[in-house]
């Protein structure tokens, strides 16, 4: 068994650079086809990555860090990530599949059965990245609630009661409802007894009776308990309030440190919040998030990024660290941060297929040559890849 970091890739259209769709090897005409996504996930699976995430937003996909002048030079249209995941899952066999779901404005009952269904069609490889929506444009898409003005800087102040902190508290409740609904059927609730005509043991279906500030959900789910028991819940965090959400509710949190020192300090904050949530005995994986521009040489990587920046008319910016270099240099970087305590990394390929191929065919072999990444899958489920046990059902009689 290897002792190196876990690896995931974050798939977002033609890549994370807004001009990636203009690269010579891009496939912009296929972004809305199932075959495109199947190809990407199969490439990641061939490299034995732990999982892929699939980006999603409520509105058009416009990068806030790289705003378009008129909205016409970015690939703003996209497919529903949960439905893409459901299409890809039966055509892959071992890699974890983690769609992004915007949980603000949407109902936990619907998402719980969608992710439970994904766990069934993938035979236990499903997860979900929960995402908060805070803009007035997002609210206007639904017209049911007004969140008001949200200041993202409030995320740094855990004791400040603000619209932003309310959104993250709501998301923690949302995840709790998901988890209770996944447990609302006991594992052996379906008895399928043709002789007596009893398909379900009604005593093994449970009301969850969740009543909180934002949700009142009786249950049970209409989907039996997923194969993993609990699909993997993940979240992205940049400051203490999102760290607190992850500590309360997630199995994996993606953080955005600028360097090793910040990796160590952020990890300490996450562990403090995890202890405060009473989860210090549970595994919470902390992954570093970074955008990667890769090349066979450092100069080639710089030229790759400069070419995309020239297309965009501005230098690329991001909410997380930007790495420009060779796969071997990236391996050095990841192993350094892994030594600082991060259990894995979610890599954002700047351009697809260029940087995804550099990850799967450059970085992965480099890590393997150092004994720091698996040569084959050692488990069949996403929880298994991450070393997470199958949790007991909270409603089952002990």
mmCIF file of C-alpha atoms in Angstrom:
data_model
loop_
_atom_site.group_PDB
_atom_site.id
_atom_site.type_symbol
_atom_site.label_atom_id
_atom_site.label_comp_id
_atom_site.label_asym_id
_atom_site.label_seq_id
_atom_site.Cartn_x
_atom_site.Cartn_y
_atom_site.Cartn_z
ATOM 1 C CA UNK A 1 0.000 0.000 0.000
ATOM 2 C CA UNK A 2 1.354 3.426 -0.953
ATOM 3 C CA UNK A 3 1.770 6.223 1.562
ATOM 4 C CA UNK A 4 1.649 9.182 -0.801
ATOM 5 C CA UNK A 5 -1.126 11.724 -1.236
ATOM 6 C CA UNK A 6 -4.611 11.133 -2.577
ATOM 7 C CA UNK A 7 -5.184 12.750 -5.970
ATOM 8 C CA UNK A 8 -8.314 14.165 -7.589
ATOM 9 C CA UNK A 9 -8.894 16.364 -10.617
ATOM 10 C CA UNK A 10 -11.471 19.133 -10.877
ATOM 11 C CA UNK A 11 -13.105 19.077 -14.301
ATOM 12 C CA UNK A 12 -14.555 22.339 -15.571
ATOM 13 C CA UNK A 13 -15.479 22.516 -19.253
ATOM 14 C CA UNK A 14 -12.430 23.083 -21.429
ATOM 15 C CA UNK A 15 -10.291 23.835 -18.375
ATOM 16 C CA UNK A 16 -9.981 26.426 -15.633
ATOM 17 C CA UNK A 17 -8.379 29.119 -17.767
ATOM 18 C CA UNK A 18 -11.195 31.148 -19.390
ATOM 19 C CA UNK A 19 -9.469 30.976 -22.779
ATOM 20 C CA UNK A 20 -8.793 27.215 -22.611
ATOM 21 C CA UNK A 21 -11.508 26.553 -25.184
ATOM 22 C CA UNK A 22 -9.380 28.420 -27.752
ATOM 23 C CA UNK A 23 -6.340 26.142 -27.396
ATOM 24 C CA UNK A 24 -5.391 24.150 -30.496
ATOM 25 C CA UNK A 25 -6.204 20.777 -28.915
ATOM 26 C CA UNK A 26 -9.425 21.850 -27.156
ATOM 27 C CA UNK A 27 -12.811 20.362 -28.063
ATOM 28 C CA UNK A 28 -15.208 23.297 -27.617
ATOM 29 C CA UNK A 29 -17.818 21.813 -29.929
ATOM 30 C CA UNK A 30 -18.118 18.764 -27.664
ATOM 31 C CA UNK A 31 -18.486 20.402 -24.234
ATOM 32 C CA UNK A 32 -22.209 19.636 -24.159
ATOM 33 C CA UNK A 33 -21.840 16.002 -25.215
ATOM 34 C CA UNK A 34 -21.738 12.949 -22.994
ATOM 35 C CA UNK A 35 -18.788 11.483 -24.877
ATOM 36 C CA UNK A 36 -16.553 14.417 -23.940
ATOM 37 C CA UNK A 37 -17.084 13.873 -20.219
ATOM 38 C CA UNK A 38 -16.752 10.123 -20.494
ATOM 39 C CA UNK A 39 -13.358 10.585 -22.178
ATOM 40 C CA UNK A 40 -12.099 12.887 -19.419
ATOM 41 C CA UNK A 41 -13.199 10.661 -16.555
ATOM 42 C CA UNK A 42 -11.859 7.536 -18.239
ATOM 43 C CA UNK A 43 -8.481 9.252 -18.639
ATOM 44 C CA UNK A 44 -8.473 10.047 -14.925
ATOM 45 C CA UNK A 45 -9.505 6.483 -14.119
ATOM 46 C CA UNK A 46 -6.739 5.023 -16.292
ATOM 47 C CA UNK A 47 -4.274 6.934 -14.087
ATOM 48 C CA UNK A 48 -5.968 5.459 -10.965
ATOM 49 C CA UNK A 49 -6.893 8.851 -9.501
ATOM 50 C CA UNK A 50 -9.103 8.749 -6.407
ATOM 51 C CA UNK A 51 -11.920 10.794 -7.889
ATOM 52 C CA UNK A 52 -12.983 13.572 -10.207
ATOM 53 C CA UNK A 53 -15.133 16.541 -9.318
ATOM 54 C CA UNK A 54 -17.417 18.175 -11.879
ATOM 55 C CA UNK A 55 -18.026 21.899 -11.550
ATOM 56 C CA UNK A 56 -21.482 23.481 -11.582
ATOM 57 C CA UNK A 57 -23.104 26.837 -10.922
ATOM 58 C CA UNK A 58 -26.656 28.133 -10.907
ATOM 59 C CA UNK A 59 -26.088 30.826 -13.503
ATOM 60 C CA UNK A 60 -23.748 31.107 -16.507
ATOM 61 C CA UNK A 61 -20.223 29.897 -15.756
ATOM 62 C CA UNK A 62 -18.310 33.192 -15.695
ATOM 63 C CA UNK A 63 -15.048 33.198 -13.735
ATOM 64 C CA UNK A 64 -15.274 36.051 -11.188
ATOM 65 C CA UNK A 65 -11.488 36.294 -11.015
ATOM 66 C CA UNK A 66 -11.200 36.699 -14.795
ATOM 67 C CA UNK A 67 -14.222 38.768 -15.792
ATOM 68 C CA UNK A 68 -15.130 38.943 -19.443
ATOM 69 C CA UNK A 69 -15.568 42.345 -21.036
ATOM 70 C CA UNK A 70 -18.854 41.476 -22.689
ATOM 71 C CA UNK A 71 -19.601 37.898 -21.669
ATOM 72 C CA UNK A 72 -19.043 36.459 -25.141
ATOM 73 C CA UNK A 73 -15.441 35.224 -24.915
ATOM 74 C CA UNK A 74 -15.929 32.534 -22.259
ATOM 75 C CA UNK A 75 -17.636 29.143 -22.463
ATOM 76 C CA UNK A 76 -20.485 30.091 -20.147
ATOM 77 C CA UNK A 77 -22.959 27.310 -20.948
ATOM 78 C CA UNK A 78 -22.665 24.016 -19.112
ATOM 79 C CA UNK A 79 -24.495 20.808 -18.304
ATOM 80 C CA UNK A 80 -25.949 19.760 -14.947
ATOM 81 C CA UNK A 81 -23.095 18.096 -13.074
ATOM 82 C CA UNK A 82 -25.217 15.480 -11.278
ATOM 83 C CA UNK A 83 -26.732 14.345 -14.566
ATOM 84 C CA UNK A 84 -23.300 14.265 -16.224
ATOM 85 C CA UNK A 85 -22.063 12.110 -13.346
ATOM 86 C CA UNK A 86 -25.000 9.725 -13.766
ATOM 87 C CA UNK A 87 -24.193 9.382 -17.480
ATOM 88 C CA UNK A 88 -20.484 8.790 -16.888
ATOM 89 C CA UNK A 89 -20.796 6.409 -13.931
ATOM 90 C CA UNK A 90 -21.938 3.243 -15.792
ATOM 91 C CA UNK A 91 -19.138 3.708 -18.347
ATOM 92 C CA UNK A 92 -16.410 3.705 -15.684
ATOM 93 C CA UNK A 93 -15.691 1.139 -13.001
ATOM 94 C CA UNK A 94 -13.476 2.300 -10.142
ATOM 95 C CA UNK A 95 -12.920 6.067 -10.002
ATOM 96 C CA UNK A 96 -14.991 8.184 -7.611
ATOM 97 C CA UNK A 97 -17.399 10.665 -9.202
ATOM 98 C CA UNK A 98 -18.194 13.832 -7.266
ATOM 99 C CA UNK A 99 -20.544 16.344 -8.909
ATOM 100 C CA UNK A 100 -20.935 19.850 -7.521
ATOM 101 C CA UNK A 101 -24.404 20.714 -6.231
ATOM 102 C CA UNK A 102 -25.456 24.260 -5.378
ATOM 103 C CA UNK A 103 -27.471 23.684 -2.224
ATOM 104 C CA UNK A 104 -28.734 27.227 -1.647
ATOM 105 C CA UNK A 105 -32.219 27.607 -3.185
ATOM 106 C CA UNK A 106 -32.556 23.837 -3.746
ATOM 107 C CA UNK A 107 -34.170 21.097 -1.655
ATOM 108 C CA UNK A 108 -32.154 18.509 0.286
ATOM 109 C CA UNK A 109 -34.758 15.796 -0.315
ATOM 110 C CA UNK A 110 -34.223 15.994 -4.077
ATOM 111 C CA UNK A 111 -30.421 16.033 -3.845
ATOM 112 C CA UNK A 112 -30.363 13.146 -1.364
ATOM 113 C CA UNK A 113 -32.119 10.795 -3.766
ATOM 114 C CA UNK A 114 -30.083 12.040 -6.753
ATOM 115 C CA UNK A 115 -26.773 11.281 -5.023
ATOM 116 C CA UNK A 116 -28.120 8.006 -3.614
ATOM 117 C CA UNK A 117 -29.102 7.057 -7.167
ATOM 118 C CA UNK A 118 -25.632 8.017 -8.408
ATOM 119 C CA UNK A 119 -24.171 5.738 -5.742
ATOM 120 C CA UNK A 120 -26.287 2.888 -7.084
ATOM 121 C CA UNK A 121 -25.470 3.418 -10.767
ATOM 122 C CA UNK A 122 -21.749 3.722 -9.913
ATOM 123 C CA UNK A 123 -21.768 0.735 -7.517
ATOM 124 C CA UNK A 124 -20.576 2.807 -4.594
ATOM 125 C CA UNK A 125 -18.406 5.544 -6.113
ATOM 126 C CA UNK A 126 -20.533 8.642 -5.543
ATOM 127 C CA UNK A 127 -19.844 11.802 -3.648
ATOM 128 C CA UNK A 128 -21.047 15.375 -3.739
ATOM 129 C CA UNK A 129 -19.405 18.759 -3.387
ATOM 130 C CA UNK A 130 -21.845 21.120 -1.670
ATOM 131 C CA UNK A 131 -21.637 24.712 -2.852
ATOM 132 C CA UNK A 132 -23.209 27.891 -1.467
ATOM 133 C CA UNK A 133 -24.833 30.516 -3.727
ATOM 134 C CA UNK A 134 -24.818 34.048 -2.354
ATOM 135 C CA UNK A 135 -25.341 36.490 -5.227
ATOM 136 C CA UNK A 136 -28.510 38.422 -5.992
ATOM 137 C CA UNK A 137 -28.315 37.032 -9.546
ATOM 138 C CA UNK A 138 -28.545 33.513 -8.125
ATOM 139 C CA UNK A 139 -31.545 34.472 -5.994
ATOM 140 C CA UNK A 140 -33.291 36.014 -8.997
ATOM 141 C CA UNK A 141 -33.135 32.695 -10.857
ATOM 142 C CA UNK A 142 -35.592 31.260 -8.328
ATOM 143 C CA UNK A 143 -37.431 34.317 -7.041
ATOM 144 C CA UNK A 144 -38.396 32.635 -3.780
ATOM 145 C CA UNK A 145 -36.038 34.356 -1.350
ATOM 146 C CA UNK A 146 -33.768 37.355 -1.081
ATOM 147 C CA UNK A 147 -30.486 36.780 0.714
ATOM 148 C CA UNK A 148 -29.463 40.430 0.676
ATOM 149 C CA UNK A 149 -25.999 41.889 0.336
ATOM 150 C CA UNK A 150 -23.289 39.363 1.174
ATOM 151 C CA UNK A 151 -19.715 40.393 1.955
ATOM 152 C CA UNK A 152 -17.331 37.499 1.295
ATOM 153 C CA UNK A 153 -14.818 39.073 3.674
ATOM 154 C CA UNK A 154 -17.170 38.094 6.510
ATOM 155 C CA UNK A 155 -15.951 34.503 6.070
ATOM 156 C CA UNK A 156 -12.850 35.454 8.078
ATOM 157 C CA UNK A 157 -14.832 36.385 11.202
ATOM 158 C CA UNK A 158 -16.334 33.334 12.911
ATOM 159 C CA UNK A 159 -18.065 35.302 15.667
ATOM 160 C CA UNK A 160 -19.764 37.745 13.313
ATOM 161 C CA UNK A 161 -23.424 37.006 12.632
ATOM 162 C CA UNK A 162 -23.827 37.875 8.961
ATOM 163 C CA UNK A 163 -25.782 36.789 5.874
ATOM 164 C CA UNK A 164 -22.721 34.757 4.853
ATOM 165 C CA UNK A 165 -22.454 32.888 8.155
ATOM 166 C CA UNK A 166 -26.188 32.189 7.951
ATOM 167 C CA UNK A 167 -25.719 30.616 4.520
ATOM 168 C CA UNK A 168 -23.019 28.296 5.816
ATOM 169 C CA UNK A 169 -25.079 27.358 8.888
ATOM 170 C CA UNK A 170 -27.934 26.565 6.513
ATOM 171 C CA UNK A 171 -25.610 24.390 4.446
ATOM 172 C CA UNK A 172 -24.539 22.448 7.545
ATOM 173 C CA UNK A 173 -28.220 21.705 8.236
ATOM 174 C CA UNK A 174 -28.683 20.782 4.574
ATOM 175 C CA UNK A 175 -25.926 18.157 4.804
ATOM 176 C CA UNK A 176 -27.396 16.822 8.033
ATOM 177 C CA UNK A 177 -30.725 16.305 6.251
ATOM 178 C CA UNK A 178 -28.903 14.530 3.378
ATOM 179 C CA UNK A 179 -27.169 12.187 5.781
ATOM 180 C CA UNK A 180 -30.333 11.416 7.739
ATOM 181 C CA UNK A 181 -32.260 10.682 4.560
ATOM 182 C CA UNK A 182 -29.507 8.333 3.369
ATOM 183 C CA UNK A 183 -29.924 6.499 6.692
ATOM 184 C CA UNK A 184 -33.724 6.506 6.630
ATOM 185 C CA UNK A 185 -33.749 3.010 5.113
ATOM 186 C CA UNK A 186 -31.897 0.317 6.992
ATOM 187 C CA UNK A 187 -29.588 -1.796 4.844
ATOM 188 C CA UNK A 188 -31.904 -4.818 4.908
ATOM 189 C CA UNK A 189 -35.215 -2.934 4.660
ATOM 190 C CA UNK A 190 -36.003 -4.596 1.320
ATOM 191 C CA UNK A 191 -36.943 -8.218 2.038
ATOM 192 C CA UNK A 192 -38.520 -9.073 -1.356
ATOM 193 C CA UNK A 193 -40.553 -11.974 0.079
ATOM 194 C CA UNK A 194 -42.718 -13.142 -2.832
ATOM 195 C CA UNK A 195 -44.408 -15.836 -0.741
ATOM 196 C CA UNK A 196 -45.900 -13.345 1.706
ATOM 197 C CA UNK A 197 -46.133 -10.414 -0.718
ATOM 198 C CA UNK A 198 -43.891 -8.223 1.472
ATOM 199 C CA UNK A 199 -41.291 -6.305 -0.513
ATOM 200 C CA UNK A 200 -40.324 -3.916 2.293
ATOM 201 C CA UNK A 201 -40.059 -4.297 6.056
ATOM 202 C CA UNK A 202 -41.863 -1.131 7.112
ATOM 203 C CA UNK A 203 -40.242 -1.246 10.555
ATOM 204 C CA UNK A 204 -36.881 -0.641 8.880
ATOM 205 C CA UNK A 205 -37.937 2.606 7.216
ATOM 206 C CA UNK A 206 -37.599 5.616 9.483
ATOM 207 C CA UNK A 207 -38.922 9.137 9.716
ATOM 208 C CA UNK A 208 -35.996 11.506 10.126
ATOM 209 C CA UNK A 209 -38.183 14.235 11.687
ATOM 210 C CA UNK A 210 -35.618 16.966 11.089
ATOM 211 C CA UNK A 211 -36.842 20.370 12.265
ATOM 212 C CA UNK A 212 -34.489 23.330 12.071
ATOM 213 C CA UNK A 213 -34.365 26.995 11.175
ATOM 214 C CA UNK A 214 -34.281 26.353 7.413
ATOM 215 C CA UNK A 215 -35.690 22.864 6.882
ATOM 216 C CA UNK A 216 -38.466 20.708 8.249
ATOM 217 C CA UNK A 217 -38.199 17.271 6.675
ATOM 218 C CA UNK A 218 -40.137 14.226 7.821
ATOM 219 C CA UNK A 219 -38.838 11.529 5.471
ATOM 220 C CA UNK A 220 -38.144 8.760 4.845
ATOM 221 C CA UNK A 221 -36.374 8.895 1.486
ATOM 222 C CA UNK A 222 -37.868 7.136 -1.525
ATOM 223 C CA UNK A 223 -34.433 5.668 -2.363
ATOM 224 C CA UNK A 224 -33.017 2.783 -0.286
ATOM 225 C CA UNK A 225 -29.783 3.333 1.621
ATOM 226 C CA UNK A 226 -26.896 3.881 -0.821
ATOM 227 C CA UNK A 227 -24.264 1.161 -1.340
ATOM 228 C CA UNK A 228 -21.658 3.195 0.578
ATOM 229 C CA UNK A 229 -24.146 3.902 3.353
ATOM 230 C CA UNK A 230 -23.101 7.537 3.185
ATOM 231 C CA UNK A 231 -21.753 8.926 -0.115
ATOM 232 C CA UNK A 232 -18.712 11.150 0.383
ATOM 233 C CA UNK A 233 -19.494 14.816 1.150
ATOM 234 C CA UNK A 234 -16.906 17.423 0.145
ATOM 235 C CA UNK A 235 -16.643 21.211 0.258
ATOM 236 C CA UNK A 236 -14.312 24.022 -0.795
ATOM 237 C CA UNK A 237 -13.131 26.453 1.885
ATOM 238 C CA UNK A 238 -11.093 29.640 1.864
ATOM 239 C CA UNK A 239 -11.619 30.965 5.415
ATOM 240 C CA UNK A 240 -12.705 30.018 8.904
ATOM 241 C CA UNK A 241 -16.503 29.978 8.380
ATOM 242 C CA UNK A 242 -16.250 27.545 5.448
ATOM 243 C CA UNK A 243 -13.655 25.561 7.433
ATOM 244 C CA UNK A 244 -16.255 25.279 10.189
ATOM 245 C CA UNK A 245 -18.817 23.922 7.730
ATOM 246 C CA UNK A 246 -16.366 21.262 6.580
ATOM 247 C CA UNK A 247 -15.455 20.373 10.145
ATOM 248 C CA UNK A 248 -19.129 19.879 10.995
ATOM 249 C CA UNK A 249 -20.393 18.221 7.848
ATOM 250 C CA UNK A 250 -17.794 17.017 5.310
ATOM 251 C CA UNK A 251 -15.560 14.014 4.679
ATOM 252 C CA UNK A 252 -13.148 15.977 2.454
ATOM 253 C CA UNK A 253 -12.391 19.704 2.453
ATOM 254 C CA UNK A 254 -10.446 21.479 -0.297
ATOM 255 C CA UNK A 255 -8.331 24.358 1.020
ATOM 256 C CA UNK A 256 -6.420 27.039 -0.884
ATOM 257 C CA UNK A 257 -3.080 27.749 0.843
ATOM 258 C CA UNK A 258 -0.532 29.957 -0.897
ATOM 259 C CA UNK A 259 2.487 28.024 0.425
ATOM 260 C CA UNK A 260 3.574 25.295 2.850
ATOM 261 C CA UNK A 261 3.432 27.591 5.870
ATOM 262 C CA UNK A 262 -0.172 28.469 5.098
ATOM 263 C CA UNK A 263 -0.939 24.786 4.528
ATOM 264 C CA UNK A 264 0.229 24.066 8.065
ATOM 265 C CA UNK A 265 -1.638 26.987 9.641
ATOM 266 C CA UNK A 266 -4.855 26.282 7.745
ATOM 267 C CA UNK A 267 -4.684 22.608 8.654
ATOM 268 C CA UNK A 268 -4.384 23.592 12.319
ATOM 269 C CA UNK A 269 -7.517 25.752 12.091
ATOM 270 C CA UNK A 270 -9.465 22.965 10.383
ATOM 271 C CA UNK A 271 -8.440 20.504 13.105
ATOM 272 C CA UNK A 272 -9.461 22.971 15.816
ATOM 273 C CA UNK A 273 -12.878 23.356 14.228
ATOM 274 C CA UNK A 274 -13.158 19.587 13.826
ATOM 275 C CA UNK A 275 -12.487 19.116 17.543
ATOM 276 C CA UNK A 276 -15.004 21.841 18.407
ATOM 277 C CA UNK A 277 -17.581 19.968 16.314
ATOM 278 C CA UNK A 278 -16.916 16.793 18.304
ATOM 279 C CA UNK A 279 -15.528 14.945 15.293
ATOM 280 C CA UNK A 280 -11.869 14.605 16.285
ATOM 281 C CA UNK A 281 -12.142 10.796 16.167
ATOM 282 C CA UNK A 282 -13.451 10.867 12.587
ATOM 283 C CA UNK A 283 -11.426 11.144 9.385
ATOM 284 C CA UNK A 284 -11.662 14.513 7.667
ATOM 285 C CA UNK A 285 -9.370 14.630 4.671
ATOM 286 C CA UNK A 286 -7.805 18.015 3.916
ATOM 287 C CA UNK A 287 -6.901 18.424 0.246
ATOM 288 C CA UNK A 288 -4.912 21.298 -1.208
ATOM 289 C CA UNK A 289 -6.510 22.919 -4.265
ATOM 290 C CA UNK A 290 -4.336 24.330 -7.030
ATOM 291 C CA UNK A 291 -4.550 25.281 -10.700
ATOM 292 C CA UNK A 292 -1.837 23.671 -12.811
ATOM 293 C CA UNK A 293 -0.165 24.795 -16.040
ATOM 294 C CA UNK A 294 2.236 22.010 -17.003
ATOM 295 C CA UNK A 295 4.893 21.515 -19.646
ATOM 296 C CA UNK A 296 7.792 19.186 -20.465
ATOM 297 C CA UNK A 297 10.107 21.990 -19.337
ATOM 298 C CA UNK A 298 9.506 24.936 -17.021
ATOM 299 C CA UNK A 299 9.887 27.256 -20.015
ATOM 300 C CA UNK A 300 7.269 25.286 -21.967
ATOM 301 C CA UNK A 301 4.855 25.553 -19.031
ATOM 302 C CA UNK A 302 5.361 29.313 -18.873
ATOM 303 C CA UNK A 303 4.802 29.586 -22.613
ATOM 304 C CA UNK A 304 1.633 27.493 -22.293
ATOM 305 C CA UNK A 305 0.217 29.882 -19.703
ATOM 306 C CA UNK A 306 1.363 32.986 -21.601
ATOM 307 C CA UNK A 307 -0.378 31.768 -24.757
ATOM 308 C CA UNK A 308 -3.686 31.339 -22.927
ATOM 309 C CA UNK A 309 -3.269 34.707 -21.192
ATOM 310 C CA UNK A 310 -2.716 36.333 -24.578
ATOM 311 C CA UNK A 311 -5.959 34.823 -25.861
ATOM 312 C CA UNK A 312 -7.771 36.182 -22.797
ATOM 313 C CA UNK A 313 -6.145 39.608 -22.964
ATOM 314 C CA UNK A 314 -5.179 39.471 -19.281
ATOM 315 C CA UNK A 315 -3.074 37.439 -16.883
ATOM 316 C CA UNK A 316 -4.950 34.571 -15.293
ATOM 317 C CA UNK A 317 -5.999 34.961 -11.657
ATOM 318 C CA UNK A 318 -7.538 32.445 -9.274
ATOM 319 C CA UNK A 319 -9.028 31.933 -5.829
ATOM 320 C CA UNK A 320 -6.214 29.444 -5.170
ATOM 321 C CA UNK A 321 -2.545 28.847 -5.840
ATOM 322 C CA UNK A 322 -1.351 28.708 -9.453
ATOM 323 C CA UNK A 323 1.409 26.244 -10.279
ATOM 324 C CA UNK A 324 3.458 26.611 -13.474
ATOM 325 C CA UNK A 325 6.126 24.007 -14.150
ATOM 326 C CA UNK A 326 6.932 20.419 -15.035
ATOM 327 C CA UNK A 327 5.234 17.272 -13.697
ATOM 328 C CA UNK A 328 8.420 16.460 -11.734
ATOM 329 C CA UNK A 329 8.418 19.920 -10.150
ATOM 330 C CA UNK A 330 4.735 19.501 -9.317
ATOM 331 C CA UNK A 331 5.512 16.146 -7.682
ATOM 332 C CA UNK A 332 8.147 17.879 -5.517
ATOM 333 C CA UNK A 333 5.604 20.535 -4.548
ATOM 334 C CA UNK A 334 2.814 18.105 -3.699
ATOM 335 C CA UNK A 335 5.031 15.844 -1.623
ATOM 336 C CA UNK A 336 6.297 18.863 0.301
ATOM 337 C CA UNK A 337 2.757 19.940 1.172
ATOM 338 C CA UNK A 338 1.825 16.324 1.911
ATOM 339 C CA UNK A 339 4.660 16.233 4.448
ATOM 340 C CA UNK A 340 3.104 19.332 6.018
ATOM 341 C CA UNK A 341 -0.031 17.301 6.747
ATOM 342 C CA UNK A 342 -2.299 17.580 3.713
ATOM 343 C CA UNK A 343 -3.763 14.189 2.875
ATOM 344 C CA UNK A 344 -4.351 14.894 -0.792
ATOM 345 C CA UNK A 345 -4.751 17.372 -3.612
ATOM 346 C CA UNK A 346 -7.447 18.408 -6.051
ATOM 347 C CA UNK A 347 -5.730 19.584 -9.211
ATOM 348 C CA UNK A 348 -7.492 22.002 -11.538
ATOM 349 C CA UNK A 349 -6.159 21.508 -15.087
ATOM 350 C CA UNK A 350 -5.839 24.943 -16.668
ATOM 351 C CA UNK A 351 -6.528 23.573 -20.148
ATOM 352 C CA UNK A 352 -8.063 20.280 -21.223
ATOM 353 C CA UNK A 353 -6.759 17.991 -22.580
ATOM 354 C CA UNK A 354 -3.242 19.478 -22.283
ATOM 355 C CA UNK A 355 -2.963 19.726 -18.505
ATOM 356 C CA UNK A 356 -5.175 16.740 -17.734
ATOM 357 C CA UNK A 357 -2.860 14.600 -19.887
ATOM 358 C CA UNK A 358 0.178 16.084 -18.144
ATOM 359 C CA UNK A 359 -1.341 15.018 -14.819
ATOM 360 C CA UNK A 360 -2.315 11.506 -15.863
ATOM 361 C CA UNK A 361 0.696 10.713 -18.058
ATOM 362 C CA UNK A 362 3.356 12.919 -16.450
ATOM 363 C CA UNK A 363 2.666 13.585 -12.774
ATOM 364 C CA UNK A 364 1.229 10.172 -11.901
ATOM 365 C CA UNK A 365 4.161 8.146 -13.323
ATOM 366 C CA UNK A 366 6.552 10.558 -11.572
ATOM 367 C CA UNK A 367 4.855 9.967 -8.211
ATOM 368 C CA UNK A 368 4.817 6.215 -8.823
ATOM 369 C CA UNK A 369 8.541 6.244 -9.521
ATOM 370 C CA UNK A 370 8.958 7.659 -6.017
ATOM 371 C CA UNK A 371 6.617 5.085 -4.461
ATOM 372 C CA UNK A 372 4.105 7.832 -3.706
ATOM 373 C CA UNK A 373 1.048 6.774 -5.708
ATOM 374 C CA UNK A 374 -0.842 3.566 -6.323
ATOM 375 C CA UNK A 375 -0.274 1.434 -9.412
ATOM 376 C CA UNK A 376 -3.781 0.033 -9.201
ATOM 377 C CA UNK A 377 -6.947 0.586 -7.212
ATOM 378 C CA UNK A 378 -6.993 -1.132 -3.840
ATOM 379 C CA UNK A 379 -10.731 -0.681 -3.207
ATOM 380 C CA UNK A 380 -13.960 -0.647 -5.177
ATOM 381 C CA UNK A 381 -15.741 2.321 -3.577
ATOM 382 C CA UNK A 382 -14.888 5.980 -3.167
ATOM 383 C CA UNK A 383 -14.987 5.608 0.602
ATOM 384 C CA UNK A 384 -12.577 2.719 0.185
ATOM 385 C CA UNK A 385 -10.146 4.775 -1.922
ATOM 386 C CA UNK A 386 -10.116 7.378 0.853
ATOM 387 C CA UNK A 387 -9.773 4.891 3.698
ATOM 388 C CA UNK A 388 -13.214 5.713 5.063
ATOM 389 C CA UNK A 389 -15.202 2.886 6.617
ATOM 390 C CA UNK A 390 -18.834 2.201 5.816
ATOM 391 C CA UNK A 391 -20.755 4.007 8.571
ATOM 392 C CA UNK A 392 -23.379 2.352 10.695
ATOM 393 C CA UNK A 393 -26.980 3.402 10.160
ATOM 394 C CA UNK A 394 -27.995 5.814 12.904
ATOM 395 C CA UNK A 395 -31.570 4.510 12.983
ATOM 396 C CA UNK A 396 -30.841 0.785 13.048
ATOM 397 C CA UNK A 397 -31.432 -0.978 16.352
ATOM 398 C CA UNK A 398 -28.157 -1.830 18.069
#
